[in-house]
Amino acid sequence: MIGTDAGGLASLALPSLALVRAAQLLLAPQRLLAELGPWWQEEQGAGRISAESPCPQLLASDRPEQIYVPLAAALAAGRPAVLIASGDPLWFGIGRLLLQRFSAAQLRFHPAPCSLQLAFARLGRPWQDASWISLHGRDPEPLAASLQKRPAALAVLTDPSRGGAEEVRRILAASGLEAAYAFWLCERLGHPEERVQRLAPEALLPPDCDPLHLVLLIAEPPAPPADLAALPLFGLDDGLFLQHDDRPGLMTKREVRIQLLADLELPERGVLWDIGAGVGSVGLEALRLRPGLAAWFVEQRGGGAGLIAANAERLGVRPTGVLEGRAPEALAQLPDPDRVLLGGGGRERAAVLAAVLQRLRPGGVVVIPLATVEALAELRPLLEQAGCRVAVSQHQAWRGAPLADGTRLAPLNPVLVLKGRRP
């Protein structure tokens, strides 16, 4: 089994060409099969194949079930057989299917660079940190889930029969991440007429887009909003926020952010603590709603303070202070709060909540997003013991992803919200 890129036989190395010339059975996708007969005659005319050598039997491999019997017969008779495949036959290729019918000892694989290797090579970008996903015959839901993890680079093997690159663009837009990724369309990689181009979010796909294409999504810092006044009042797209390079998906998603802002019942004036602030998304949106608040951000991750400050500048708001340190120790230098958002996780969360409850002003509200029921069981009694009025809710959001001619709902992680109000 010999892999090739879109260039077909013209791209094969000499050792692979020698195997093709010696074949008595040649199998290839229909798009390559048409050139095998003329190629064989050309090779004979150039003296690279003996004039007495008959043209091998040629079979299309597009429907694998139709080649099993002739291939088994050739192997049994000792007739040299060569199957030409795209890229690496063992990477989303026909190699997997043949290994289900024949022993590995009967097969030899000579892979070409796969489409991912060629695509990243054209961009000149290392790809050891890249993720990939195939949409061939699959629902788009896994792509939406992958995007929520905010990979540094994501290669998408498209299915032209289901929308191809346009399907990827719709899912990217539905995820609110158009501003966070460069969209690269890679067509006919390895062919003399290959085309690799970056498309802006508003640009149309080329009308002559080749069915043999894939998409690379490369994370990049989103451009600052061109017009702050044009942004929604709250519920900003996730892709507008700068992220940690090593944990790009570690932020409160838009749907949960909206709920937390509502539960905080933000006053016009007062002190807000955003503990475990991450990229600052909730606290910064709170400042856009209530610019009169004194907002203090606490984040223990190295570089967190600079990232929050950068996001604040992008959104045109001014935190009162951004501290890079661990709670509860870092809370000692802050003024008593009227509102507290306690995010993040970890074993010290109960100690942090206890410190918050010692400082929370009368009528103050603390809101805690949680991922597990165990955390709810641990923290709820602390609020009740402090005399707080407690409310618990659970929120599950879905985002629409294109599915053929319709829409499928892709789920986000469910979130529990624990809220306490001091009398």
CSV table of C-alpha atoms in Angstrom, one decimal:
chain,number,residue,atom,x,y,z
A,1,MET,CA,0.0,0.0,0.0
A,2,ILE,CA,1.6,3.2,-1.2
A,3,GLY,CA,0.5,6.6,-0.1
A,4,THR,CA,0.6,9.7,-2.3
A,5,ASP,CA,-0.5,13.3,-2.0
A,6,ALA,CA,-2.8,15.0,-4.5
A,7,GLY,CA,-0.1,15.0,-7.0
A,8,GLY,CA,-0.7,11.3,-7.6
A,9,LEU,CA,1.9,9.2,-9.4
A,10,ALA,CA,4.0,12.3,-10.2
A,11,SER,CA,4.7,12.7,-6.5
A,12,LEU,CA,6.0,9.2,-5.8
A,13,ALA,CA,9.6,8.5,-4.8
A,14,LEU,CA,11.7,6.2,-6.9
A,15,PRO,CA,11.4,3.1,-4.6
A,16,SER,CA,7.6,3.4,-4.7
A,17,LEU,CA,7.6,3.8,-8.4
A,18,ALA,CA,9.6,0.6,-8.7
A,19,LEU,CA,6.9,-1.2,-6.8
A,20,VAL,CA,4.2,0.2,-9.1
A,21,ARG,CA,6.1,-0.8,-12.2
A,22,ALA,CA,6.4,-4.4,-10.9
A,23,ALA,CA,2.7,-4.7,-10.0
A,24,GLN,CA,0.3,-7.2,-11.7
A,25,LEU,CA,-2.7,-5.8,-9.8
A,26,LEU,CA,-3.0,-2.1,-9.4
A,27,LEU,CA,-5.8,-0.6,-7.2
A,28,ALA,CA,-6.4,3.1,-6.7
A,29,PRO,CA,-9.2,5.6,-6.1
A,30,GLN,CA,-11.2,6.4,-9.2
A,31,ARG,CA,-9.7,9.9,-9.4
A,32,LEU,CA,-6.2,8.3,-9.9
A,33,LEU,CA,-7.2,5.2,-11.8
A,34,ALA,CA,-7.8,7.1,-15.1
A,35,GLU,CA,-4.1,8.1,-15.3
A,36,LEU,CA,-2.7,4.6,-14.6
A,37,GLY,CA,-3.2,3.2,-18.1
A,38,PRO,CA,-1.7,6.1,-20.0
A,39,TRP,CA,1.1,6.3,-17.4
A,40,TRP,CA,1.9,2.6,-17.9
A,41,GLN,CA,2.2,3.1,-21.7
A,42,GLU,CA,4.4,6.2,-21.2
A,43,GLU,CA,6.7,4.2,-18.9
A,44,GLN,CA,7.0,1.5,-21.5
A,45,GLY,CA,7.7,4.0,-24.2
A,46,ALA,CA,10.5,5.5,-22.1
A,47,GLY,CA,11.9,2.0,-21.4
A,48,ARG,CA,11.3,2.1,-17.7
A,49,ILE,CA,9.0,-0.9,-18.1
A,50,SER,CA,9.6,-3.8,-20.4
A,51,ALA,CA,7.6,-3.6,-23.6
A,52,GLU,CA,6.6,-7.3,-23.0
A,53,SER,CA,5.1,-6.6,-19.6
A,54,PRO,CA,1.3,-6.5,-19.9
A,55,CYS,CA,-0.6,-3.7,-18.3
A,56,PRO,CA,-1.6,-4.9,-14.9
A,57,GLN,CA,-5.2,-5.4,-13.9
A,58,LEU,CA,-6.7,-2.0,-12.8
A,59,LEU,CA,-9.4,-1.8,-10.1
A,60,ALA,CA,-11.0,1.2,-8.4
A,61,SER,CA,-10.7,1.1,-4.6
A,62,ASP,CA,-13.4,3.6,-3.8
A,63,ARG,CA,-15.7,0.7,-2.6
A,64,PRO,CA,-13.3,-1.5,-0.6
A,65,GLU,CA,-15.8,-4.4,-0.5
A,66,GLN,CA,-15.3,-4.9,-4.2
A,67,ILE,CA,-11.6,-5.4,-4.0
A,68,TYR,CA,-11.3,-8.0,-1.3
A,69,VAL,CA,-11.8,-11.0,-3.5
A,70,PRO,CA,-9.4,-10.0,-6.4
A,71,LEU,CA,-6.9,-8.9,-3.8
A,72,ALA,CA,-7.1,-12.2,-1.9
A,73,ALA,CA,-6.7,-14.1,-5.2
A,74,ALA,CA,-3.6,-12.1,-6.2
A,75,LEU,CA,-2.0,-12.7,-2.7
A,76,ALA,CA,-2.8,-16.4,-2.9
A,77,ALA,CA,-1.2,-16.6,-6.4
A,78,GLY,CA,1.8,-14.6,-5.4
A,79,ARG,CA,1.0,-11.9,-7.9
A,80,PRO,CA,2.5,-8.5,-6.9
A,81,ALA,CA,-0.4,-6.2,-5.9
A,82,VAL,CA,-0.1,-2.4,-5.2
A,83,LEU,CA,-2.8,-0.2,-3.8
A,84,ILE,CA,-2.3,3.5,-4.1
A,85,ALA,CA,-4.0,5.6,-1.4
A,86,SER,CA,-4.1,9.1,-0.2
A,87,GLY,CA,-1.5,10.2,2.3
A,88,ASP,CA,-0.9,7.7,5.0
A,89,PRO,CA,-3.1,4.6,4.4
A,90,LEU,CA,-3.2,4.0,8.2
A,91,TRP,CA,-4.4,7.4,9.1
A,92,PHE,CA,-8.2,7.6,8.3
A,93,GLY,CA,-7.3,5.5,5.3
A,94,ILE,CA,-8.1,2.2,3.7
A,95,GLY,CA,-5.3,0.5,5.5
A,96,ARG,CA,-7.5,0.0,8.6
A,97,LEU,CA,-10.1,-1.8,6.5
A,98,LEU,CA,-7.6,-4.1,4.8
A,99,LEU,CA,-6.1,-5.1,8.1
A,100,GLN,CA,-9.5,-6.3,9.1
A,101,ARG,CA,-9.5,-8.7,6.2
A,102,PHE,CA,-5.8,-9.6,5.8
A,103,SER,CA,-3.0,-10.3,8.2
A,104,ALA,CA,-0.4,-7.6,8.8
A,105,ALA,CA,2.2,-10.0,7.4
A,106,GLN,CA,0.5,-9.9,4.0
A,107,LEU,CA,0.6,-6.1,3.8
A,108,ARG,CA,3.4,-3.5,3.5
A,109,PHE,CA,2.8,0.2,4.0
A,110,HIS,CA,4.7,3.0,2.4
A,111,PRO,CA,3.0,6.2,3.7
A,112,ALA,CA,3.2,9.6,2.1
A,113,PRO,CA,3.0,12.7,4.3
A,114,CYS,CA,-0.6,12.9,5.5
A,115,SER,CA,-2.7,16.0,4.7
A,116,LEU,CA,-2.1,17.4,8.2
A,117,GLN,CA,1.7,17.3,7.7
A,118,LEU,CA,1.4,19.0,4.4
A,119,ALA,CA,-1.0,21.7,5.7
A,120,PHE,CA,1.2,22.7,8.6
A,121,ALA,CA,4.3,22.5,6.4
A,122,ARG,CA,2.7,25.0,4.1
A,123,LEU,CA,2.0,27.4,7.0
A,124,GLY,CA,5.5,26.8,8.4
A,125,ARG,CA,4.1,26.0,11.8
A,126,PRO,CA,5.1,23.2,14.2
A,127,TRP,CA,2.2,20.9,14.8
A,128,GLN,CA,3.1,18.8,17.8
A,129,ASP,CA,0.6,20.8,19.8
A,130,ALA,CA,-2.2,20.4,17.2
A,131,SER,CA,-5.5,18.7,17.7
A,132,TRP,CA,-7.5,17.1,14.9
A,133,ILE,CA,-11.0,15.9,14.2
A,134,SER,CA,-12.7,14.3,11.3
A,135,LEU,CA,-16.2,15.2,10.1
A,136,HIS,CA,-16.4,12.5,7.4
A,137,GLY,CA,-19.8,10.9,7.9
A,138,ARG,CA,-20.0,12.3,11.4
A,139,ASP,CA,-22.1,14.7,13.3
A,140,PRO,CA,-20.5,18.1,14.0
A,141,GLU,CA,-21.1,18.0,17.8
A,142,PRO,CA,-17.5,16.8,18.6
A,143,LEU,CA,-16.1,19.8,16.7
A,144,ALA,CA,-18.2,22.1,18.8
A,145,ALA,CA,-16.9,20.3,22.0
A,146,SER,CA,-13.3,20.5,20.8
A,147,LEU,CA,-13.6,24.2,20.2
A,148,GLN,CA,-14.7,24.8,23.8
A,149,LYS,CA,-11.3,23.5,24.9
A,150,ARG,CA,-9.7,26.2,22.8
A,151,PRO,CA,-6.9,24.2,21.2
A,152,ALA,CA,-3.8,26.0,20.0
A,153,ALA,CA,-4.3,24.5,16.5
A,154,LEU,CA,-7.2,22.4,15.3
A,155,ALA,CA,-7.1,20.5,11.9
A,156,VAL,CA,-10.6,19.6,10.6
A,157,LEU,CA,-10.9,16.9,8.0
A,158,THR,CA,-14.0,18.1,6.2
A,159,ASP,CA,-16.8,16.2,4.5
A,160,PRO,CA,-17.8,18.0,1.3
A,161,SER,CA,-21.1,16.1,1.1
A,162,ARG,CA,-22.1,17.7,4.5
A,163,GLY,CA,-21.0,21.2,3.8
A,164,GLY,CA,-17.2,21.0,4.0
A,165,ALA,CA,-15.4,24.1,5.0
A,166,GLU,CA,-18.6,26.1,5.2
A,167,GLU,CA,-19.9,23.7,7.9
A,168,VAL,CA,-16.7,24.4,9.9
A,169,ARG,CA,-17.2,28.2,9.6
A,170,ARG,CA,-20.8,27.9,10.9
A,171,ILE,CA,-19.8,25.9,13.9
A,172,LEU,CA,-16.9,28.3,14.6
A,173,ALA,CA,-19.4,31.2,14.5
A,174,ALA,CA,-21.9,29.4,16.7
A,175,SER,CA,-19.2,28.9,19.3
A,176,GLY,CA,-18.5,32.6,19.4
A,177,LEU,CA,-14.9,32.1,18.5
A,178,GLU,CA,-14.5,33.6,15.0
A,179,ALA,CA,-12.3,36.3,16.5
A,180,ALA,CA,-10.1,33.8,18.3
A,181,TYR,CA,-9.0,31.7,15.3
A,182,ALA,CA,-7.4,32.2,11.9
A,183,PHE,CA,-9.3,30.2,9.3
A,184,TRP,CA,-7.0,28.5,6.7
A,185,LEU,CA,-8.5,26.6,3.8
A,186,CYS,CA,-6.1,24.0,2.3
A,187,GLU,CA,-7.1,22.5,-1.1
A,188,ARG,CA,-5.5,19.7,-3.1
A,189,LEU,CA,-2.3,19.5,-1.0
A,190,GLY,CA,0.6,18.2,-2.9
A,191,HIS,CA,-1.0,18.8,-6.3
A,192,PRO,CA,0.7,21.4,-8.7
A,193,GLU,CA,-2.5,23.4,-8.4
A,194,GLU,CA,-2.8,23.2,-4.6
A,195,ARG,CA,-4.1,26.3,-2.9
A,196,VAL,CA,-3.7,27.5,0.7
A,197,GLN,CA,-5.4,30.7,1.8
A,198,ARG,CA,-6.5,32.4,4.9
A,199,LEU,CA,-10.1,33.6,4.9
A,200,ALA,CA,-11.5,36.5,6.9
A,201,PRO,CA,-14.7,35.7,8.9
A,202,GLU,CA,-16.8,37.8,6.5
A,203,ALA,CA,-15.1,36.5,3.3
A,204,LEU,CA,-17.0,34.1,1.1
A,205,LEU,CA,-15.6,30.7,0.3
A,206,PRO,CA,-14.1,30.5,-3.2
A,207,PRO,CA,-16.8,29.3,-5.6
A,208,ASP,CA,-14.3,26.8,-7.1
A,209,CYS,CA,-13.4,25.3,-3.7
A,210,ASP,CA,-12.0,21.8,-4.4
A,211,PRO,CA,-13.8,18.9,-2.7
A,212,LEU,CA,-10.3,17.7,-1.6
A,213,HIS,CA,-9.8,20.2,1.1
A,214,LEU,CA,-9.3,20.5,4.9
A,215,VAL,CA,-9.4,23.4,7.3
A,216,LEU,CA,-6.8,24.6,9.8
A,217,LEU,CA,-7.9,26.7,12.8
A,218,ILE,CA,-5.0,28.4,14.3
A,219,ALA,CA,-5.5,30.2,17.6
A,220,GLU,CA,-4.4,33.8,17.8
A,221,PRO,CA,-5.0,36.8,20.1
A,222,PRO,CA,-8.3,38.3,19.0
A,223,ALA,CA,-8.1,41.9,17.7
A,224,PRO,CA,-9.4,44.5,20.1
A,225,PRO,CA,-13.0,45.5,19.5
A,226,ALA,CA,-13.1,48.2,16.9
A,227,ASP,CA,-16.1,49.9,18.5
A,228,LEU,CA,-16.8,49.3,22.2
A,229,ALA,CA,-20.2,51.0,21.8
A,230,ALA,CA,-21.2,48.3,19.3
A,231,LEU,CA,-20.6,45.5,21.7
A,232,PRO,CA,-23.7,44.0,23.5
A,233,LEU,CA,-24.4,45.4,26.9
A,234,PHE,CA,-23.4,42.0,28.4
A,235,GLY,CA,-22.9,38.4,27.3
A,236,LEU,CA,-19.8,39.0,25.2
A,237,ASP,CA,-18.6,36.3,22.9
A,238,ASP,CA,-16.0,34.0,24.5
A,239,GLY,CA,-13.6,34.7,21.6
A,240,LEU,CA,-13.3,38.4,22.6
A,241,PHE,CA,-11.2,37.6,25.7
A,242,LEU,CA,-7.5,37.0,25.7
A,243,GLN,CA,-6.6,33.6,27.1
A,244,HIS,CA,-3.8,31.8,28.9
A,245,ASP,CA,-1.6,30.2,26.2
A,246,ASP,CA,-1.3,26.9,28.2
A,247,ARG,CA,-5.0,26.7,29.3
A,248,PRO,CA,-6.9,28.5,26.6
A,249,GLY,CA,-10.3,27.0,27.4
A,250,LEU,CA,-10.1,27.9,31.1
A,251,MET,CA,-12.8,30.6,31.3
A,252,THR,CA,-16.4,31.0,32.2
A,253,LYS,CA,-18.5,30.5,29.1
A,254,ARG,CA,-20.9,33.1,27.9
A,255,GLU,CA,-24.1,31.4,29.0
A,256,VAL,CA,-22.9,30.8,32.5
A,257,ARG,CA,-21.4,34.3,32.7
A,258,ILE,CA,-24.8,35.8,32.0
A,259,GLN,CA,-26.4,33.7,34.8
A,260,LEU,CA,-23.7,34.7,37.3
A,261,LEU,CA,-24.1,38.4,36.5
A,262,ALA,CA,-27.8,38.0,37.2
A,263,ASP,CA,-27.3,36.1,40.4
A,264,LEU,CA,-24.8,38.7,41.7
A,265,GLU,CA,-27.6,41.4,41.7
A,266,LEU,CA,-25.0,44.0,41.0
A,267,PRO,CA,-25.6,47.3,42.9
A,268,GLU,CA,-24.7,50.7,41.3
A,269,ARG,CA,-22.1,51.3,44.0
A,270,GLY,CA,-20.1,49.0,46.3
A,271,VAL,CA,-17.2,46.6,46.4
A,272,LEU,CA,-17.0,43.5,44.2
A,273,TRP,CA,-14.5,40.6,44.8
A,274,ASP,CA,-13.8,38.3,41.8
A,275,ILE,CA,-11.8,35.5,43.4
A,276,GLY,CA,-10.3,32.9,41.1
A,277,ALA,CA,-10.9,35.4,38.3
A,278,GLY,CA,-9.3,33.5,35.5
A,279,VAL,CA,-9.2,35.8,32.5
A,280,GLY,CA,-11.5,38.2,34.4
A,281,SER,CA,-14.5,37.7,32.1
A,282,VAL,CA,-17.3,37.8,34.8
A,283,GLY,CA,-15.8,40.7,36.8
A,284,LEU,CA,-15.0,42.8,33.7
A,285,GLU,CA,-18.5,42.3,32.3
A,286,ALA,CA,-19.8,43.4,35.8
A,287,LEU,CA,-17.8,46.6,35.4
A,288,ARG,CA,-19.4,47.2,32.0
A,289,LEU,CA,-22.8,47.0,33.6
A,290,ARG,CA,-21.9,48.9,36.8
A,291,PRO,CA,-18.9,51.1,36.2
A,292,GLY,CA,-19.4,52.7,39.6
A,293,LEU,CA,-18.4,49.4,41.4
A,294,ALA,CA,-15.0,49.0,43.0
A,295,ALA,CA,-14.0,45.7,41.5
A,296,TRP,CA,-11.1,43.7,42.9
A,297,PHE,CA,-9.7,40.7,41.0
A,298,VAL,CA,-7.7,37.9,42.7
A,299,GLU,CA,-6.0,35.2,40.5
A,300,GLN,CA,-3.2,32.8,41.6
A,301,ARG,CA,-2.0,31.8,38.2
A,302,GLY,CA,1.3,33.3,37.1
A,303,GLY,CA,0.6,36.0,34.5
A,304,GLY,CA,-3.1,36.2,35.6
A,305,ALA,CA,-2.9,39.8,36.7
A,306,GLY,CA,-1.4,41.0,33.4
A,307,LEU,CA,-4.0,39.0,31.4
A,308,ILE,CA,-6.9,40.5,33.3
A,309,ALA,CA,-5.5,44.0,33.0
A,310,ALA,CA,-5.1,43.5,29.2
A,311,ASN,CA,-8.7,42.3,28.9
A,312,ALA,CA,-9.9,45.2,30.9
A,313,GLU,CA,-8.1,47.6,28.6
A,314,ARG,CA,-9.7,45.9,25.5
A,315,LEU,CA,-13.1,46.3,27.0
A,316,GLY,CA,-12.6,49.9,28.2
A,317,VAL,CA,-13.1,49.3,32.0
A,318,ARG,CA,-10.9,49.9,35.0
A,319,PRO,CA,-10.6,47.5,37.8
A,320,THR,CA,-9.8,49.0,41.2
A,321,GLY,CA,-7.1,46.4,41.7
A,322,VAL,CA,-5.8,43.1,40.3
A,323,LEU,CA,-3.9,40.9,42.7
A,324,GLU,CA,-1.8,37.9,41.7
A,325,GLY,CA,-1.9,35.7,44.8
A,326,ARG,CA,-3.6,32.9,46.7
A,327,ALA,CA,-6.9,33.2,48.5
A,328,PRO,CA,-7.6,33.5,51.4
A,329,GLU,CA,-4.3,35.2,52.2
A,330,ALA,CA,-4.6,37.8,49.4
A,331,LEU,CA,-8.0,38.9,50.7
A,332,ALA,CA,-6.6,40.5,53.8
A,333,GLN,CA,-5.6,43.7,51.9
A,334,LEU,CA,-9.0,44.2,50.3
A,335,PRO,CA,-11.9,46.3,51.6
A,336,ASP,CA,-15.0,44.4,52.8
A,337,PRO,CA,-17.1,43.3,49.9
A,338,ASP,CA,-20.8,43.8,49.0
A,339,ARG,CA,-20.7,41.2,46.2
A,340,VAL,CA,-18.4,38.2,45.9
A,341,LEU,CA,-17.9,35.8,43.0
A,342,LEU,CA,-16.0,32.8,44.2
A,343,GLY,CA,-14.7,30.9,41.2
A,344,GLY,CA,-12.0,28.4,40.6
A,345,GLY,CA,-11.7,25.1,42.5
A,346,GLY,CA,-9.3,23.4,44.7
A,347,ARG,CA,-9.1,22.0,48.2
A,348,GLU,CA,-8.9,25.5,49.8
A,349,ARG,CA,-12.3,26.6,48.6
A,350,ALA,CA,-14.0,26.0,51.9
A,351,ALA,CA,-11.4,28.1,53.7
A,352,VAL,CA,-11.8,30.8,51.1
A,353,LEU,CA,-15.5,30.9,51.6
A,354,ALA,CA,-15.1,31.0,55.4
A,355,ALA,CA,-12.8,34.1,55.0
A,356,VAL,CA,-15.4,35.7,52.7
A,357,LEU,CA,-18.2,35.2,55.1
A,358,GLN,CA,-16.2,36.9,57.9
A,359,ARG,CA,-15.9,40.0,55.7
A,360,LEU,CA,-19.2,40.1,53.7
A,361,ARG,CA,-21.2,43.2,54.5
A,362,PRO,CA,-24.8,43.0,55.6
A,363,GLY,CA,-27.1,42.4,52.7
A,364,GLY,CA,-24.1,41.1,50.7
A,365,VAL,CA,-24.3,38.3,48.1
A,366,VAL,CA,-21.8,35.6,47.4
A,367,VAL,CA,-22.2,33.5,44.2
A,368,ILE,CA,-20.3,30.3,43.6
A,369,PRO,CA,-20.3,28.3,40.3
A,370,LEU,CA,-19.6,24.6,40.9
A,371,ALA,CA,-18.9,21.6,38.7
A,372,THR,CA,-19.6,18.8,41.2
A,373,VAL,CA,-22.4,17.9,43.7
A,374,GLU,CA,-19.6,17.1,46.2
A,375,ALA,CA,-18.5,20.7,46.2
A,376,LEU,CA,-22.1,21.8,46.7
A,377,ALA,CA,-22.4,19.4,49.7
A,378,GLU,CA,-19.2,20.9,51.2
A,379,LEU,CA,-19.9,24.6,50.8
A,380,ARG,CA,-23.7,24.9,51.3
A,381,PRO,CA,-23.5,24.2,55.1
A,382,LEU,CA,-21.0,27.0,55.5
A,383,LEU,CA,-23.5,29.5,54.1
A,384,GLU,CA,-26.3,28.1,56.2
A,385,GLN,CA,-24.2,28.2,59.4
A,386,ALA,CA,-23.4,31.9,58.6
A,387,GLY,CA,-27.2,32.7,58.6
A,388,CYS,CA,-27.3,33.3,54.8
A,389,ARG,CA,-30.4,32.8,52.7
A,390,VAL,CA,-29.3,30.0,50.3
A,391,ALA,CA,-30.4,29.3,46.8
A,392,VAL,CA,-29.2,26.5,44.5
A,393,SER,CA,-29.7,26.2,40.8
A,394,GLN,CA,-28.3,24.1,38.0
A,395,HIS,CA,-27.8,25.4,34.5
A,396,GLN,CA,-27.2,23.4,31.2
A,397,ALA,CA,-26.8,25.3,27.9
A,398,TRP,CA,-26.6,24.0,24.4
A,399,ARG,CA,-25.2,25.7,21.3
A,400,GLY,CA,-26.6,25.1,17.9
A,401,ALA,CA,-24.3,23.4,15.4
A,402,PRO,CA,-25.2,22.9,11.8
A,403,LEU,CA,-26.2,19.4,10.9
A,404,ALA,CA,-26.8,18.8,7.2
A,405,ASP,CA,-29.7,21.1,6.4
A,406,GLY,CA,-30.7,21.5,10.1
A,407,THR,CA,-29.3,22.3,13.5
A,408,ARG,CA,-28.1,20.0,16.2
A,409,LEU,CA,-27.7,21.2,19.8
A,410,ALA,CA,-24.2,20.6,21.2
A,411,PRO,CA,-24.1,20.6,25.1
A,412,LEU,CA,-21.8,22.7,27.3
A,413,ASN,CA,-20.8,21.4,30.7
A,414,PRO,CA,-23.6,21.7,33.3
A,415,VAL,CA,-22.9,24.1,36.1
A,416,LEU,CA,-24.3,24.3,39.7
A,417,VAL,CA,-24.7,27.8,41.1
A,418,LEU,CA,-24.7,28.2,44.9
A,419,LYS,CA,-25.9,31.6,46.1
A,420,GLY,CA,-25.9,33.0,49.6
A,421,ARG,CA,-27.3,36.4,50.8
A,422,ARG,CA,-26.4,37.8,54.2
A,423,PRO,CA,-29.2,39.3,56.2
